[in-house]
CSV table of C-alpha atoms in Angstrom, one decimal:
chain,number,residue,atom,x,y,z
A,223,UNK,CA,-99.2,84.3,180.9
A,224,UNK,CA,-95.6,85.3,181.0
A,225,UNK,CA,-93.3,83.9,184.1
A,226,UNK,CA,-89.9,85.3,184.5
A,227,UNK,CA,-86.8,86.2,187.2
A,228,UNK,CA,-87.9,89.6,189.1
A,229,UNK,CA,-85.1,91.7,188.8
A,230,UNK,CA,-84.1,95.1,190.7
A,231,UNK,CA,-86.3,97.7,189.2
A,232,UNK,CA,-89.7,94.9,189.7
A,233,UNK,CA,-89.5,95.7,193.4
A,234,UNK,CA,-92.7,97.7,192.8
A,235,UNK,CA,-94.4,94.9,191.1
A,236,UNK,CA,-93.5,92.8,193.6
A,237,UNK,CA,-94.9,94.2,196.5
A,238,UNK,CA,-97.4,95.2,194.8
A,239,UNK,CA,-98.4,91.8,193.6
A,240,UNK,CA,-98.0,91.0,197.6
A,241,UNK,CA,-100.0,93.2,199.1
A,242,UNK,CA,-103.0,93.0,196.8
A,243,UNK,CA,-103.1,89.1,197.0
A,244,UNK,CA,-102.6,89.1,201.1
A,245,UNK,CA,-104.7,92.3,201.8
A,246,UNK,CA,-102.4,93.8,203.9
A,247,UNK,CA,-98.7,94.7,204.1
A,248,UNK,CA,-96.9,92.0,206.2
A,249,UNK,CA,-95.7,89.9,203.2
A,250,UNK,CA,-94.9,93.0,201.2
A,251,UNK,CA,-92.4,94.4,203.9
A,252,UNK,CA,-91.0,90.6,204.7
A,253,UNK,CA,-90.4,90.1,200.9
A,254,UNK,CA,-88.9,93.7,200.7
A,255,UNK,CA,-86.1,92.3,204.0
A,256,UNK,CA,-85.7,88.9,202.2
A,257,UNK,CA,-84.6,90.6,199.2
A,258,UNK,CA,-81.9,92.9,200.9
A,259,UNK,CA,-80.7,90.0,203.4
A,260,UNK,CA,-77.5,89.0,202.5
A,261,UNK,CA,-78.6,85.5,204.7
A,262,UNK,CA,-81.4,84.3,201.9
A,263,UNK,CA,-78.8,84.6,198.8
A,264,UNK,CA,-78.6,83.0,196.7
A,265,UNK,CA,-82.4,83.1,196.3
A,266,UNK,CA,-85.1,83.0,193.4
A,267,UNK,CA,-87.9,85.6,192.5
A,268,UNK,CA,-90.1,85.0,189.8
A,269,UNK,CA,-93.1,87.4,188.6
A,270,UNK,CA,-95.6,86.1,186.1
A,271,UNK,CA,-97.5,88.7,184.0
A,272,UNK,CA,-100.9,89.0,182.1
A,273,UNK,CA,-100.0,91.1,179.4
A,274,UNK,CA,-98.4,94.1,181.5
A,275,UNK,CA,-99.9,93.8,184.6
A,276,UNK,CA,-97.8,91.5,187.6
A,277,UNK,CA,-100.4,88.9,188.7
A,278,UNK,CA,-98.1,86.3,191.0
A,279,UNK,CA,-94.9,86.6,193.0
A,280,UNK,CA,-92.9,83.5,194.0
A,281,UNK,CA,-89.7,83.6,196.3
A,282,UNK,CA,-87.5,81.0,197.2
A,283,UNK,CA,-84.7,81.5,199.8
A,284,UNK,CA,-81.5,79.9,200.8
A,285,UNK,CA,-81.4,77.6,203.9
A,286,UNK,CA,-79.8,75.0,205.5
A,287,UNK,CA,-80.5,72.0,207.2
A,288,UNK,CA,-78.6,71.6,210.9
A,289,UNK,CA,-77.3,68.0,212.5
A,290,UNK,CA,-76.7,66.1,209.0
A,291,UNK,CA,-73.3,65.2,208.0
A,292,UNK,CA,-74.3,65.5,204.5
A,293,UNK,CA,-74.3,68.9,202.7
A,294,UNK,CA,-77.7,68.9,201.1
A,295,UNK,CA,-78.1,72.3,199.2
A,296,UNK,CA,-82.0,73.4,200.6
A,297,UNK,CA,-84.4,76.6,200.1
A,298,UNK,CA,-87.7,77.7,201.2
A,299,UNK,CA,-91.1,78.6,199.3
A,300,UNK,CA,-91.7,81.7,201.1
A,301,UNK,CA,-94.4,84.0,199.7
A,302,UNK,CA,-96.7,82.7,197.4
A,303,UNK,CA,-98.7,85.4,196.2
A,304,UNK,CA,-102.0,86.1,193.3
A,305,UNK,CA,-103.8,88.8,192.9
A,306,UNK,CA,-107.6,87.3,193.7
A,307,UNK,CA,-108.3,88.5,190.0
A,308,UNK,CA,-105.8,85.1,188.7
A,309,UNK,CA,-106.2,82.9,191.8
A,310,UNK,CA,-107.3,79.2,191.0
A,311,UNK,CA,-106.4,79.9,187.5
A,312,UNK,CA,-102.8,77.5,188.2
A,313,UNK,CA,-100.6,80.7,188.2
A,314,UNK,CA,-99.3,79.8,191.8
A,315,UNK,CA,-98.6,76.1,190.6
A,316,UNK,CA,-97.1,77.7,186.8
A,317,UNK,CA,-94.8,79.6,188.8
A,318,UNK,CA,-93.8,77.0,192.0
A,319,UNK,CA,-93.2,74.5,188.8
A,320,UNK,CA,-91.0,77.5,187.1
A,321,UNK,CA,-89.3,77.4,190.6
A,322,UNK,CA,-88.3,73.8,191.1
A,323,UNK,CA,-87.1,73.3,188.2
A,324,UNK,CA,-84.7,76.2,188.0
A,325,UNK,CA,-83.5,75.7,191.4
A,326,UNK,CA,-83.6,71.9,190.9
A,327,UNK,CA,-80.6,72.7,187.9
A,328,UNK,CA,-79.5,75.2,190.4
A,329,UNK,CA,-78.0,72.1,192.6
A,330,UNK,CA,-80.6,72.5,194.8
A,331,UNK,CA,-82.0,69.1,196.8
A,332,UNK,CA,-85.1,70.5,198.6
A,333,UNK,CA,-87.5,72.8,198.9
A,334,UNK,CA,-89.5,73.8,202.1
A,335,UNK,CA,-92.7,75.7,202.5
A,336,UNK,CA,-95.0,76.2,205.5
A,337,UNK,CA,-98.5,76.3,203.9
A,338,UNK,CA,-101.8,74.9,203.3
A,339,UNK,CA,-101.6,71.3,203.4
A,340,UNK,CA,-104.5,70.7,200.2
A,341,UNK,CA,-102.6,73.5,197.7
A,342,UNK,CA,-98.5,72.4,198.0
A,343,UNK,CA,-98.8,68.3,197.1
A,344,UNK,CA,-100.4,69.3,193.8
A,345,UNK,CA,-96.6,70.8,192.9
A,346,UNK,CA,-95.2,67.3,194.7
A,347,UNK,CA,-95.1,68.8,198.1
A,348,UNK,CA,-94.8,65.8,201.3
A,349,UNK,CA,-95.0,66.5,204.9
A,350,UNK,CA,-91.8,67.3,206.2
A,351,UNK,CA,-91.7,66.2,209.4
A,352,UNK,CA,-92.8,62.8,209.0
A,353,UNK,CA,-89.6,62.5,207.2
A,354,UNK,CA,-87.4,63.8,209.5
A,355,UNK,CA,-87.1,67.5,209.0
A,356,UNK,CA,-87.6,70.1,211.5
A,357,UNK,CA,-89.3,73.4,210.9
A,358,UNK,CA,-87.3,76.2,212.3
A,359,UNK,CA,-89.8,76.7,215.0
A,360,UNK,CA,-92.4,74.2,216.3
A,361,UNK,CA,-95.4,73.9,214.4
A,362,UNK,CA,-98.7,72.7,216.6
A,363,UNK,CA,-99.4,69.4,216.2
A,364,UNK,CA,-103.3,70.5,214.2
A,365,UNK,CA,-101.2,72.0,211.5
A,366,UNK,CA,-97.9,69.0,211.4
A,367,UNK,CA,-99.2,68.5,207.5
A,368,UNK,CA,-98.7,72.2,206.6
A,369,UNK,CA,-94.7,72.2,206.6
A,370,UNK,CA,-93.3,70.5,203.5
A,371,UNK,CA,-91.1,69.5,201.6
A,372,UNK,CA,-90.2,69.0,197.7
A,373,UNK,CA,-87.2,66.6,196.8
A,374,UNK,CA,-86.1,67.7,193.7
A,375,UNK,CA,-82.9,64.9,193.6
A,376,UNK,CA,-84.3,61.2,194.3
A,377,UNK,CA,-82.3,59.9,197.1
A,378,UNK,CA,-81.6,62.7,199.2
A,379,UNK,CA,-84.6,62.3,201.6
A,380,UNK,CA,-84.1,59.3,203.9
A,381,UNK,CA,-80.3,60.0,203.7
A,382,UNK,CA,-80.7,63.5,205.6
A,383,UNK,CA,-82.7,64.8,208.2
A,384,UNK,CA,-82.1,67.6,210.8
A,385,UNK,CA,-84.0,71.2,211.8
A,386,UNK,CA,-84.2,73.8,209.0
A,387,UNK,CA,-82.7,77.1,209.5
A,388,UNK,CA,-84.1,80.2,207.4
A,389,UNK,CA,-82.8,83.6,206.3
A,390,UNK,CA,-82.6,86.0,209.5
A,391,UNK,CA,-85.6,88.1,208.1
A,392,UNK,CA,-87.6,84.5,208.2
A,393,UNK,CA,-86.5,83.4,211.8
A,394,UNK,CA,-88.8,84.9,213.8
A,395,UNK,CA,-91.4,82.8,215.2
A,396,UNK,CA,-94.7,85.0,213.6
A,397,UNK,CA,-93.3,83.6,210.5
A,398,UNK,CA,-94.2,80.0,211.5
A,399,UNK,CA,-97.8,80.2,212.7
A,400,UNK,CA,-100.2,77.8,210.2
């Protein structure tokens, strides 16, 4: 398995990667807007490979964190994606780790996602709102456990807290349905 930074000419692989591990389009196209919105920069896309073939997509995005007085740097885990050939294989968690830790030397103090609540916490994923921070729209109270968060510098979380605020192709509420 080979993980590394999507560049320009892997938009192919990419959204292919996307739409074979979701079945349908919807994450290919918002992937394909993420990547060309000046409003996720700077942001992180890595592929990872089995021998030639793209297997697993991983993009993180720039956002910030409203009503703090301190400037924590923050992105969001938005999509994951394996091809149901390599899933439960631990490319997902190989490439979230890949991720962190870039992003983590990056400056970076935390990492967001919006996803299911029994995969994240194996990569070190807590709930998010428990803790203070807000999802940029409301999530229903059945799925509270499914937004998360990832400190990647000890000490930031209980310092900060305030709503998140995505890249402009992200802020649309059919983004933040569990």
């Amino acid at each position: 398995m080979k993980i590394r930074e999507a560049i320009d000419s892997d938009l192919n692989d990419v959204l292919s990667v996307e739409k074979e591990a979701f079945g349908y389009e919807k994450e290919a196209n918002l992937v394909k807007d993420l990547l060309s919105d000046p409003s996720a920069s700077p942001l992180y896309s890595l592929l990872a490979f089995n021998d030639d073939r793209a297997v697993g997509h991983v993009l993180f995005t720039s956002a910030r964190l409203e009503g703090t007085q301190n400037n924590a740097s923050i992105s969001l885990l938005a999509p994951l994606a394996i091809i149901p050939d390599f899933q439960k294989q631990g490319v997902g968690g190989k490439l979230i780790e890949r991720g962190l830790k870039h992003l983590a030397n990056s400056g970076v103090d935390l990492v967001f996602v919006l996803g299911h609540p029994d995969y994240y916490p194996r990569s070190g994923f807590k709930p998010a709102g428990v803790q203070g921070f807000e999802a940029p729209y409301p999530i229903p109270e059945e799925h509270a456990n499914a937004w998360m968060v990832q400190e990647l510098h000890p000490g930031v979380i209980g310092n900060v807290s305030g709503k998140v605020r995505c890249a402009d192709m992200l802020n649309k509420p059919e983004h933040w349905r569990e």
